[in-house]
Amino acid sequence: MSIRIMGTGSAIPNKAVTNDELSRFVDTSDDWIKERTGIESRHIATGETVDELAGNAARNALLDAGADPSKIDMIIVATCSAEQALPCIACQVQKYIGAYSAVAFDLNAACAGFLFALNTADVYISKGIYKNALVIGAEVMSNMINWSDRTTCILFGDGAGAVYLERDDRPFKFIQKSNGLKDDVLFCWQRDSMSAFYRGVQTYKYVSMDGKEVFRFATRVVTDTISELLFDEGLSPDDIDMFLLHQANLRIIETISKRLKADISKFPTNVERLGNTSSASIPLLIDEIRKEGRLKEGMKIVMSGFGAGLTYSACLMEV
Ligand code: ACO
C-alpha cells in the first residue's frame, strides 16, 4: 500500500517584489540576481501569515480533490518560519478548514520539510493507520531574512502548497537523510531566552548561510540521492518523466540535470517567479504542473528536497 495525490492547492501573498525593487535598498541588480540564481521576482507577505497561507492552500487542495474536510485523518504542515510557536500550524489549519477528526502536527526539516512530511504521511497510510492525509509546505521566509544582507534577501519568497493524499497501491519509494555535522552551513536563531534563570540574547536572528557550501552540498547530495533511489528501483534517469526539485536556485537545478544526464526540459521550475519558498516550493510546483495538465496517468516522477540541518530526501512516485 502507498499513497496517491488526489488534489493540490496553493496560496501566495499578493505582493510581487522584482529584483529592481530589491536593488533600491540593497546593492544588487536584476542582472546579478538573474545570472546567479535565475530569480526574477518573488511574492512577499504584507500581513499574510504562515497559518493563513497554509489554510488557504489546504482548502484549495480539498476543493480540487472534492474531499470532505470532516473526513480527513491527518494534517502535517512542514514549516520553519511559523510566527507563532504554539499551537502548531497544522492545528490552526485543522480549525480553519473544519477537519475536526484529523490528527495534526508540524514538522521542521527546513527546505526538505515537504518531502519529509510526505514520507511520514506515506508511512502512516501504508501501515493502515490512516486512509488519507493533507500534507502542506508553508513559509513566510521574509520574516527571517535580514533585508540589508544582499547575499540572502534576494533568494527567498513566501507561499504555501498543499497536497491531499489517499491510500493507493501505486509505487511510492523514498530516501531521506540528515547530516547534523553541517548545522553551521545554514541556520537561524529566532528567540531570546525568557527564562527566569537564564537570559540568553541572540545578537543575529536572521537566516545565515554559506552560499557556496550550500551550492556544493545541494548539487552533490541531490544527484547522489536520486541516483541511489533509481538504482534501488532498477531505473535510470531516462525512465523518469519529470524531476521536481526544491526550487532554491536555477543554477543548482541545471547542474543536477547535467550530472544526472537528464534533459533540462524534464525539470519544471517556478523559482523565476516565486524565489526560494523553502518547504513550499515542491508542493507549489506540483500544483502548477497539475493545473497545467502536465501530470499524466502512469508518469514516473522523482522529487528531491534539501535544506538546513542539513536534511535531504528523494522520492519516486507514479501518477
Ligand atoms: N548582488 C550583487 N553582488 C552580490 C550579491 C548580490 N545580491 N550577493 C553577493 N554579491 C557579491 C559578493 O559580495 C561577491 O563580491 P566580491 O567578489 O567583491 O567579494 C560576489 O558577488 C560573488 O559572491 P559569491 O558569494 O562568490 O557569489 P556566488 O557566485 O557564490 O553566488 C549565491 C552566491 C547565489 C548565494 C550562490 O552561492 C548560491 O546559489 N548558493 C546556493 C545558495 C542557495 O540556493 N540557498 C538557498 C537557501 S538554502 C536552501 O534552500 C536549502
Tab-separated table of N, CA, C and O in Angstrom, residues 113-223:
chain	number	residue	atom	x	y	z
A	113	GLY	N	11.497	19.868	4.163
A	113	GLY	CA	10.368	19.546	5.043
A	113	GLY	C	9.184	18.915	4.345
A	113	GLY	O	8.577	17.978	4.866
A	114	PHE	N	8.831	19.418	3.159
A	114	PHE	CA	7.640	18.871	2.499
A	114	PHE	C	7.822	17.381	2.213
A	114	PHE	O	6.926	16.581	2.455
A	115	LEU	N	9.000	17.003	1.689
A	115	LEU	CA	9.185	15.584	1.363
A	115	LEU	C	9.266	14.736	2.626
A	115	LEU	O	8.778	13.602	2.658
A	116	PHE	N	9.870	15.278	3.700
A	116	PHE	CA	9.875	14.536	4.970
A	116	PHE	C	8.422	14.322	5.445
A	116	PHE	O	8.066	13.260	5.947
A	117	ALA	N	7.590	15.336	5.270
A	117	ALA	CA	6.180	15.229	5.688
A	117	ALA	C	5.429	14.245	4.795
A	117	ALA	O	4.610	13.448	5.278
A	118	LEU	N	5.712	14.290	3.499
A	118	LEU	CA	5.060	13.361	2.563
A	118	LEU	C	5.433	11.918	2.899
A	118	LEU	O	4.584	11.024	2.937
A	119	ASN	N	6.721	11.715	3.190
A	119	ASN	CA	7.186	10.373	3.552
A	119	ASN	C	6.534	9.909	4.855
A	119	ASN	O	6.175	8.735	5.006
A	120	THR	N	6.392	10.826	5.792
A	120	THR	CA	5.743	10.492	7.078
A	120	THR	C	4.294	10.073	6.834
A	120	THR	O	3.818	9.063	7.371
A	121	ALA	N	3.594	10.843	6.003
A	121	ALA	CA	2.192	10.512	5.701
A	121	ALA	C	2.120	9.144	5.026
A	121	ALA	O	1.233	8.334	5.331
A	122	ASP	N	3.072	8.876	4.130
A	122	ASP	CA	3.083	7.580	3.434
A	122	ASP	C	3.209	6.429	4.436
A	122	ASP	O	2.527	5.406	4.309
A	123	VAL	N	4.065	6.614	5.447
A	123	VAL	CA	4.261	5.532	6.427
A	123	VAL	C	2.959	5.276	7.205
A	123	VAL	O	2.525	4.134	7.357
A	124	TYR	N	2.329	6.346	7.673
A	124	TYR	CA	1.053	6.184	8.398
A	124	TYR	C	-0.001	5.498	7.525
A	124	TYR	O	-0.729	4.618	7.984
A	125	ILE	N	-0.072	5.943	6.268
A	125	ILE	CA	-1.120	5.418	5.381
A	125	ILE	C	-0.789	3.989	4.951
A	125	ILE	O	-1.654	3.106	4.976
A	126	SER	N	0.483	3.754	4.611
A	126	SER	CA	0.876	2.404	4.170
A	126	SER	C	0.696	1.377	5.284
A	126	SER	O	0.416	0.216	5.021
A	127	LYS	N	0.904	1.801	6.531
A	127	LYS	CA	0.735	0.866	7.661
A	127	LYS	C	-0.745	0.634	7.977
A	127	LYS	O	-1.083	-0.140	8.867
A	128	GLY	N	-1.612	1.357	7.290
A	128	GLY	CA	-3.048	1.175	7.507
A	128	GLY	C	-3.600	1.961	8.683
A	128	GLY	O	-4.744	1.754	9.098
A	129	ILE	N	-2.787	2.861	9.256
A	129	ILE	CA	-3.255	3.632	10.422
A	129	ILE	C	-4.290	4.677	9.975
A	129	ILE	O	-5.307	4.878	10.618
A	130	TYR	N	-3.999	5.337	8.860
A	130	TYR	CA	-4.934	6.343	8.319
A	130	TYR	C	-5.202	6.067	6.848
A	130	TYR	O	-4.384	5.457	6.163
A	131	LYS	N	-6.342	6.586	6.382
A	131	LYS	CA	-6.718	6.377	4.975
A	131	LYS	C	-6.308	7.541	4.094
A	131	LYS	O	-6.196	7.416	2.885
A	132	ASN	N	-6.169	8.719	4.703
A	132	ASN	CA	-5.869	9.898	3.878
A	132	ASN	C	-5.099	10.927	4.706
A	132	ASN	O	-5.013	10.806	5.935
A	133	ALA	N	-4.557	11.930	4.020
A	133	ALA	CA	-3.804	12.982	4.732
A	133	ALA	C	-3.717	14.236	3.875
A	133	ALA	O	-3.778	14.177	2.648
A	134	LEU	N	-3.591	15.355	4.576
A	134	LEU	CA	-3.256	16.618	3.919
A	134	LEU	C	-1.817	16.923	4.295
A	134	LEU	O	-1.481	16.943	5.485
A	135	VAL	N	-0.964	17.136	3.298
A	135	VAL	CA	0.437	17.494	3.580
A	135	VAL	C	0.687	18.871	2.970
A	135	VAL	O	0.412	19.098	1.786
A	136	ILE	N	1.192	19.762	3.808
A	136	ILE	CA	1.305	21.172	3.403
A	136	ILE	C	2.734	21.655	3.668
A	136	ILE	O	3.326	21.324	4.695
A	137	GLY	N	3.264	22.437	2.742
A	137	GLY	CA	4.522	23.164	2.992
A	137	GLY	C	4.164	24.639	2.993
A	137	GLY	O	3.571	25.124	2.021
A	138	ALA	N	4.480	25.346	4.077
A	138	ALA	CA	4.049	26.754	4.175
A	138	ALA	C	5.145	27.583	4.823
A	138	ALA	O	5.690	27.194	5.858
A	139	GLU	N	5.466	28.716	4.209
A	139	GLU	CA	6.554	29.547	4.748
A	139	GLU	C	6.301	31.037	4.547
A	139	GLU	O	5.807	31.448	3.487
A	140	VAL	N	6.671	31.813	5.571
A	140	VAL	CA	6.845	33.259	5.393
A	140	VAL	C	8.314	33.520	5.730
A	140	VAL	O	8.668	33.946	6.827
A	141	MET	N	9.168	33.206	4.772
A	141	MET	CA	10.621	33.329	4.968
A	141	MET	C	11.024	34.788	5.173
A	141	MET	O	12.048	35.076	5.806
A	142	SER	N	10.208	35.694	4.630
A	142	SER	CA	10.567	37.125	4.688
A	142	SER	C	10.690	37.635	6.123
A	142	SER	O	11.357	38.633	6.363
A	143	ASN	N	10.071	36.912	7.082
A	143	ASN	CA	10.187	37.308	8.499
A	143	ASN	C	11.541	36.948	9.093
A	143	ASN	O	11.882	37.407	10.187
A	144	MET	N	12.277	36.076	8.411
A	144	MET	CA	13.528	35.558	8.989
A	144	MET	C	14.762	36.115	8.301
A	144	MET	O	15.885	35.720	8.599
A	145	ILE	N	14.527	37.005	7.353
A	145	ILE	CA	15.613	37.475	6.486
A	145	ILE	C	16.114	38.837	6.951
A	145	ILE	O	15.315	39.705	7.330
A	146	ASN	N	17.417	39.018	6.886
A	146	ASN	CA	17.997	40.337	7.105
A	146	ASN	C	17.917	41.089	5.771
A	146	ASN	O	18.656	40.788	4.830
A	147	TRP	N	17.012	42.058	5.714
A	147	TRP	CA	16.745	42.732	4.443
A	147	TRP	C	17.832	43.732	4.055
A	147	TRP	O	17.702	44.418	3.038
A	148	SER	N	18.916	43.789	4.873
A	148	SER	CA	20.051	44.587	4.404
A	148	SER	C	21.226	43.676	4.015
A	148	SER	O	22.310	44.152	3.706
A	149	ASP	N	21.008	42.357	4.030
A	149	ASP	CA	22.053	41.403	3.622
A	149	ASP	C	21.757	40.922	2.194
A	149	ASP	O	20.895	40.068	1.978
A	150	ARG	N	22.500	41.447	1.228
A	150	ARG	CA	22.208	41.149	-0.176
A	150	ARG	C	22.502	39.698	-0.543
A	150	ARG	O	22.034	39.207	-1.560
A	151	THR	N	23.292	39.008	0.292
A	151	THR	CA	23.616	37.619	-0.059
A	151	THR	C	22.465	36.652	0.260
A	151	THR	O	22.443	35.543	-0.249
A	152	THR	N	21.529	37.074	1.105
A	152	THR	CA	20.390	36.180	1.401
A	152	THR	C	19.029	36.769	0.993
A	152	THR	O	18.146	36.025	0.563
A	153	CYS	N	18.846	38.088	1.116
A	153	CYS	CA	17.487	38.629	0.944
A	153	CYS	C	16.966	38.503	-0.485
A	153	CYS	O	15.763	38.546	-0.709
A	154	ILE	N	17.867	38.303	-1.434
A	154	ILE	CA	17.431	38.183	-2.833
A	154	ILE	C	16.864	36.799	-3.145
A	154	ILE	O	16.255	36.591	-4.187
A	155	LEU	N	17.116	35.832	-2.248
A	155	LEU	CA	16.846	34.434	-2.586
A	155	LEU	C	15.427	33.960	-2.285
A	155	LEU	O	14.892	33.116	-2.989
A	156	PHE	N	14.838	34.487	-1.201
A	156	PHE	CA	13.660	33.826	-0.652
A	156	PHE	C	12.334	34.477	-1.037
A	156	PHE	O	12.276	35.657	-1.365
A	157	GLY	N	11.263	33.663	-0.950
A	157	GLY	CA	9.907	34.141	-1.185
A	157	GLY	C	8.968	33.443	-0.220
A	157	GLY	O	9.362	32.510	0.484
A	158	ASP	N	7.715	33.882	-0.193
A	158	ASP	CA	6.720	33.345	0.742
A	158	ASP	C	5.620	32.605	-0.030
A	158	ASP	O	5.308	32.955	-1.172
A	159	GLY	N	4.995	31.632	0.623
A	159	GLY	CA	3.887	30.928	-0.037
A	159	GLY	C	3.599	29.601	0.635
A	159	GLY	O	4.290	29.203	1.584
A	160	ALA	N	2.565	28.928	0.140
A	160	ALA	CA	2.212	27.606	0.674
A	160	ALA	C	1.642	26.743	-0.438
A	160	ALA	O	0.945	27.231	-1.331
A	161	GLY	N	1.959	25.452	-0.365
A	161	GLY	CA	1.386	24.476	-1.298
A	161	GLY	C	0.895	23.281	-0.498
A	161	GLY	O	1.469	22.965	0.555
A	162	ALA	N	-0.176	22.658	-0.979
A	162	ALA	CA	-0.749	21.529	-0.231
A	162	ALA	C	-1.114	20.400	-1.178
A	162	ALA	O	-1.476	20.640	-2.338
A	163	VAL	N	-0.997	19.170	-0.678
A	163	VAL	CA	-1.492	18.013	-1.435
A	163	VAL	C	-2.418	17.209	-0.533
A	163	VAL	O	-2.172	17.076	0.662
A	164	TYR	N	-3.482	16.703	-1.128
A	164	TYR	CA	-4.387	15.809	-0.414
A	164	TYR	C	-4.129	14.395	-0.929
A	164	TYR	O	-4.144	14.147	-2.142
A	165	LEU	N	-3.837	13.468	-0.012
A	165	LEU	CA	-3.423	12.111	-0.377
A	165	LEU	C	-4.455	11.082	0.070
A	165	LEU	O	-5.053	11.244	1.141
A	166	GLU	N	-4.596	10.036	-0.731
A	166	GLU	CA	-5.391	8.883	-0.285
A	166	GLU	C	-4.592	7.608	-0.494
A	166	GLU	O	-3.651	7.579	-1.280
A	167	ARG	N	-5.007	6.581	0.217
A	167	ARG	CA	-4.334	5.284	0.120
A	167	ARG	C	-4.463	4.728	-1.305
A	167	ARG	O	-5.514	4.858	-1.930
A	168	ASP	N	-3.398	4.116	-1.795
A	168	ASP	CA	-3.408	3.591	-3.160
A	168	ASP	C	-2.349	2.496	-3.247
A	168	ASP	O	-1.565	2.320	-2.309
A	169	ASP	N	-2.293	1.798	-4.371
A	169	ASP	CA	-1.260	0.769	-4.445
A	169	ASP	C	-0.199	1.074	-5.486
A	169	ASP	O	0.544	0.213	-5.914
A	170	ARG	N	-0.129	2.334	-5.921
A	170	ARG	CA	0.946	2.715	-6.864
A	170	ARG	C	2.284	2.777	-6.132
A	170	ARG	O	2.311	3.050	-4.934
A	171	PRO	N	3.396	2.631	-6.879
A	171	PRO	CA	4.698	2.698	-6.209
A	171	PRO	C	5.001	4.079	-5.617
A	171	PRO	O	4.727	5.091	-6.261
A	172	PHE	N	5.483	4.084	-4.420
A	172	PHE	CA	5.982	5.321	-3.792
A	172	PHE	C	7.190	4.920	-2.962
A	172	PHE	O	7.071	4.203	-1.979
A	173	LYS	N	8.372	5.345	-3.390
A	173	LYS	CA	9.609	4.963	-2.695
A	173	LYS	C	10.328	6.223	-2.253
A	173	LYS	O	10.282	7.231	-2.963
A	174	PHE	N	10.985	6.154	-1.113
A	174	PHE	CA	11.716	7.353	-0.707
A	174	PHE	C	13.002	7.030	0.036
A	174	PHE	O	13.159	5.968	0.624
A	175	ILE	N	13.888	8.031	-0.002
A	175	ILE	CA	15.115	8.012	0.800
A	175	ILE	C	15.138	9.335	1.524
A	175	ILE	O	14.880	10.377	0.913
A	176	GLN	N	15.418	9.336	2.818
A	176	GLN	CA	15.629	10.628	3.482
A	176	GLN	C	16.842	10.535	4.400
A	176	GLN	O	17.091	9.512	5.018
A	177	LYS	N	17.601	11.647	4.438
A	177	LYS	CA	18.856	11.634	5.187
A	177	LYS	C	19.068	12.969	5.878
A	177	LYS	O	18.520	13.995	5.453
A	178	SER	N	19.911	12.942	6.929
A	178	SER	CA	20.249	14.173	7.646
A	178	SER	C	21.730	14.152	7.986
A	178	SER	O	22.302	13.088	8.196
A	179	ASN	N	22.308	15.358	8.042
A	179	ASN	CA	23.716	15.475	8.438
A	179	ASN	C	23.869	16.673	9.377
A	179	ASN	O	24.154	17.790	8.942
A	180	GLY	N	23.670	16.404	10.680
A	180	GLY	CA	23.749	17.467	11.684
A	180	GLY	C	25.156	18.021	11.870
A	180	GLY	O	25.325	19.070	12.495
A	181	LEU	N	26.170	17.324	11.319
A	181	LEU	CA	27.542	17.851	11.425
A	181	LEU	C	27.687	19.144	10.636
A	181	LEU	O	28.605	19.918	10.842
A	182	LYS	N	26.761	19.372	9.713
A	182	LYS	CA	26.828	20.562	8.857
A	182	LYS	C	25.781	21.598	9.297
A	182	LYS	O	25.222	22.311	8.464
A	183	ASP	N	25.513	21.657	10.597
A	183	ASP	CA	24.453	22.561	11.071
A	183	ASP	C	24.821	24.036	10.937
A	183	ASP	O	23.962	24.906	10.983
A	184	ASP	N	26.120	24.330	10.756
A	184	ASP	CA	26.538	25.730	10.682
A	184	ASP	C	26.490	26.305	9.261
A	184	ASP	O	26.735	27.491	9.063
A	185	VAL	N	26.122	25.489	8.281
A	185	VAL	CA	26.109	25.958	6.894
A	185	VAL	C	24.914	26.885	6.646
A	185	VAL	O	24.992	27.832	5.869
A	186	LEU	N	23.829	26.590	7.336
A	186	LEU	CA	22.601	27.345	7.126
A	186	LEU	C	21.800	27.296	8.423
A	186	LEU	O	21.403	26.216	8.855
A	187	PHE	N	21.621	28.434	9.061
A	187	PHE	CA	20.915	28.403	10.347
A	187	PHE	C	20.240	29.745	10.634
A	187	PHE	O	20.487	30.742	9.957
A	188	CYS	N	19.362	29.734	11.649
A	188	CYS	CA	18.677	30.960	12.048
A	188	CYS	C	18.287	30.853	13.519
A	188	CYS	O	17.538	29.951	13.900
A	189	TRP	N	18.840	31.744	14.359
A	189	TRP	CA	18.420	31.834	15.759
A	189	TRP	C	17.211	32.751	15.795
A	189	TRP	O	17.229	33.821	15.211
A	190	GLN	N	16.155	32.357	16.535
A	190	GLN	CA	14.984	33.216	16.476
A	190	GLN	C	14.579	33.881	17.781
A	190	GLN	O	14.068	34.979	17.784
A	191	ARG	N	14.745	33.180	18.899
A	191	ARG	CA	14.137	33.687	20.124
A	191	ARG	C	15.178	33.948	21.205
A	191	ARG	O	16.107	33.189	21.379
A	192	ASP	N	14.989	35.019	21.930
A	192	ASP	CA	15.784	35.244	23.130
A	192	ASP	C	15.230	34.336	24.218
A	192	ASP	O	14.047	34.013	24.222
A	193	SER	N	16.084	33.936	25.165
A	193	SER	CA	15.578	33.131	26.277
A	193	SER	C	14.759	34.016	27.210
A	193	SER	O	15.184	35.115	27.578
A	194	MET	N	13.575	33.537	27.600
A	194	MET	CA	12.708	34.303	28.504
A	194	MET	C	12.725	33.677	29.901
A	194	MET	O	11.907	34.002	30.751
A	195	SER	N	13.678	32.761	30.141
A	195	SER	CA	13.700	32.033	31.406
A	195	SER	C	13.989	32.963	32.588
A	195	SER	O	14.752	33.930	32.454
A	196	ALA	N	13.415	32.629	33.746
A	196	ALA	CA	13.712	33.375	34.977
A	196	ALA	C	15.126	33.071	35.462
A	196	ALA	O	15.679	33.789	36.284
A	197	PHE	N	15.732	31.989	34.924
A	197	PHE	CA	17.032	31.532	35.419
A	197	PHE	C	18.187	31.829	34.471
A	197	PHE	O	19.337	31.640	34.807
A	198	TYR	N	17.836	32.227	33.238
A	198	TYR	CA	18.903	32.458	32.256
A	198	TYR	C	18.440	33.457	31.208
A	198	TYR	O	17.345	33.311	30.635
A	199	ARG	N	19.210	34.494	31.015
A	199	ARG	CA	18.886	35.464	29.963
A	199	ARG	C	19.828	35.229	28.789
A	199	ARG	O	21.018	35.524	28.879
A	200	GLY	N	19.324	34.670	27.724
A	200	GLY	CA	20.152	34.460	26.534
A	200	GLY	C	19.633	35.366	25.431
A	200	GLY	O	18.482	35.250	25.021
A	201	VAL	N	20.468	36.283	24.996
A	201	VAL	CA	20.019	37.221	23.963
A	201	VAL	C	20.740	36.884	22.661
A	201	VAL	O	21.965	36.789	22.628
A	202	GLN	N	19.964	36.655	21.612
A	202	GLN	CA	20.565	36.351	20.311
A	202	GLN	C	20.920	37.667	19.622
A	202	GLN	O	20.078	38.562	19.515
A	203	THR	N	22.143	37.753	19.160
A	203	THR	CA	22.551	39.010	18.524
A	203	THR	C	22.174	39.043	17.043
A	203	THR	O	21.947	40.089	16.476
A	204	TYR	N	22.115	37.865	16.403
A	204	TYR	CA	21.782	37.822	14.973
A	204	TYR	C	20.646	36.833	14.775
A	204	TYR	O	20.833	35.629	14.913
A	205	LYS	N	19.441	37.355	14.483
A	205	LYS	CA	18.262	36.484	14.458
A	205	LYS	C	17.794	36.165	13.044
A	205	LYS	O	16.649	35.791	12.843
A	206	TYR	N	18.669	36.345	12.082
A	206	TYR	CA	18.260	36.174	10.692
A	206	TYR	C	18.871	34.907	10.096
A	206	TYR	O	19.792	34.323	10.670
A	207	VAL	N	18.371	34.528	8.928
A	207	VAL	CA	18.959	33.392	8.212
A	207	VAL	C	20.411	33.717	7.877
A	207	VAL	O	20.721	34.788	7.358
A	208	SER	N	21.297	32.787	8.226
A	208	SER	CA	22.711	32.958	7.936
A	208	SER	C	23.148	31.765	7.088
A	208	SER	O	22.823	30.618	7.419
A	209	MET	N	23.847	32.033	6.009
A	209	MET	CA	24.096	30.952	5.045
A	209	MET	C	25.478	31.058	4.416
A	209	MET	O	25.916	32.140	4.056
A	210	ASP	N	26.136	29.919	4.279
A	210	ASP	CA	27.362	29.841	3.485
A	210	ASP	C	26.921	29.389	2.084
A	210	ASP	O	26.758	28.195	1.823
A	211	GLY	N	26.673	30.363	1.223
A	211	GLY	CA	26.059	30.099	-0.089
A	211	GLY	C	26.828	29.105	-0.924
A	211	GLY	O	26.248	28.201	-1.522
A	212	LYS	N	28.159	29.247	-0.948
A	212	LYS	CA	28.961	28.342	-1.789
A	212	LYS	C	28.865	26.905	-1.280
A	212	LYS	O	28.794	25.964	-2.052
A	213	GLU	N	28.880	26.751	0.061
A	213	GLU	CA	28.803	25.405	0.640
A	213	GLU	C	27.422	24.792	0.368
A	213	GLU	O	27.313	23.601	0.068
A	214	VAL	N	26.353	25.630	0.466
A	214	VAL	CA	25.006	25.113	0.157
A	214	VAL	C	24.969	24.641	-1.296
A	214	VAL	O	24.431	23.574	-1.606
A	215	PHE	N	25.569	25.427	-2.168
A	215	PHE	CA	25.592	25.060	-3.599
A	215	PHE	C	26.284	23.705	-3.795
A	215	PHE	O	25.747	22.808	-4.454
A	216	ARG	N	27.468	23.566	-3.179
A	216	ARG	CA	28.231	22.307	-3.325
A	216	ARG	C	27.442	21.130	-2.757
A	216	ARG	O	27.325	20.079	-3.368
A	217	PHE	N	26.889	21.349	-1.553
A	217	PHE	CA	26.132	20.293	-0.868
A	217	PHE	C	24.931	19.868	-1.721
A	217	PHE	O	24.709	18.686	-1.987
A	218	ALA	N	24.163	20.853	-2.164
A	218	ALA	CA	22.909	20.550	-2.869
A	218	ALA	C	23.188	19.789	-4.157
A	218	ALA	O	22.539	18.767	-4.440
A	219	THR	N	24.151	20.260	-4.941
A	219	THR	CA	24.389	19.614	-6.236
A	219	THR	C	24.919	18.184	-6.036
A	219	THR	O	24.588	17.293	-6.804
A	220	ARG	N	25.703	17.982	-4.982
A	220	ARG	CA	26.251	16.638	-4.734
A	220	ARG	C	25.186	15.689	-4.172
A	220	ARG	O	24.919	14.638	-4.741
A	221	VAL	N	24.529	16.116	-3.058
A	221	VAL	CA	23.646	15.135	-2.395
A	221	VAL	C	22.370	14.859	-3.193
A	221	VAL	O	21.869	13.735	-3.167
A	222	VAL	N	21.874	15.847	-3.892
A	222	VAL	CA	20.650	15.585	-4.664
A	222	VAL	C	20.959	14.610	-5.800
A	222	VAL	O	20.222	13.637	-6.017
A	223	THR	N	22.085	14.840	-6.496
A	223	THR	CA	22.462	13.921	-7.576
A	223	THR	C	22.656	12.505	-7.016
A	223	THR	O	22.129	11.528	-7.550
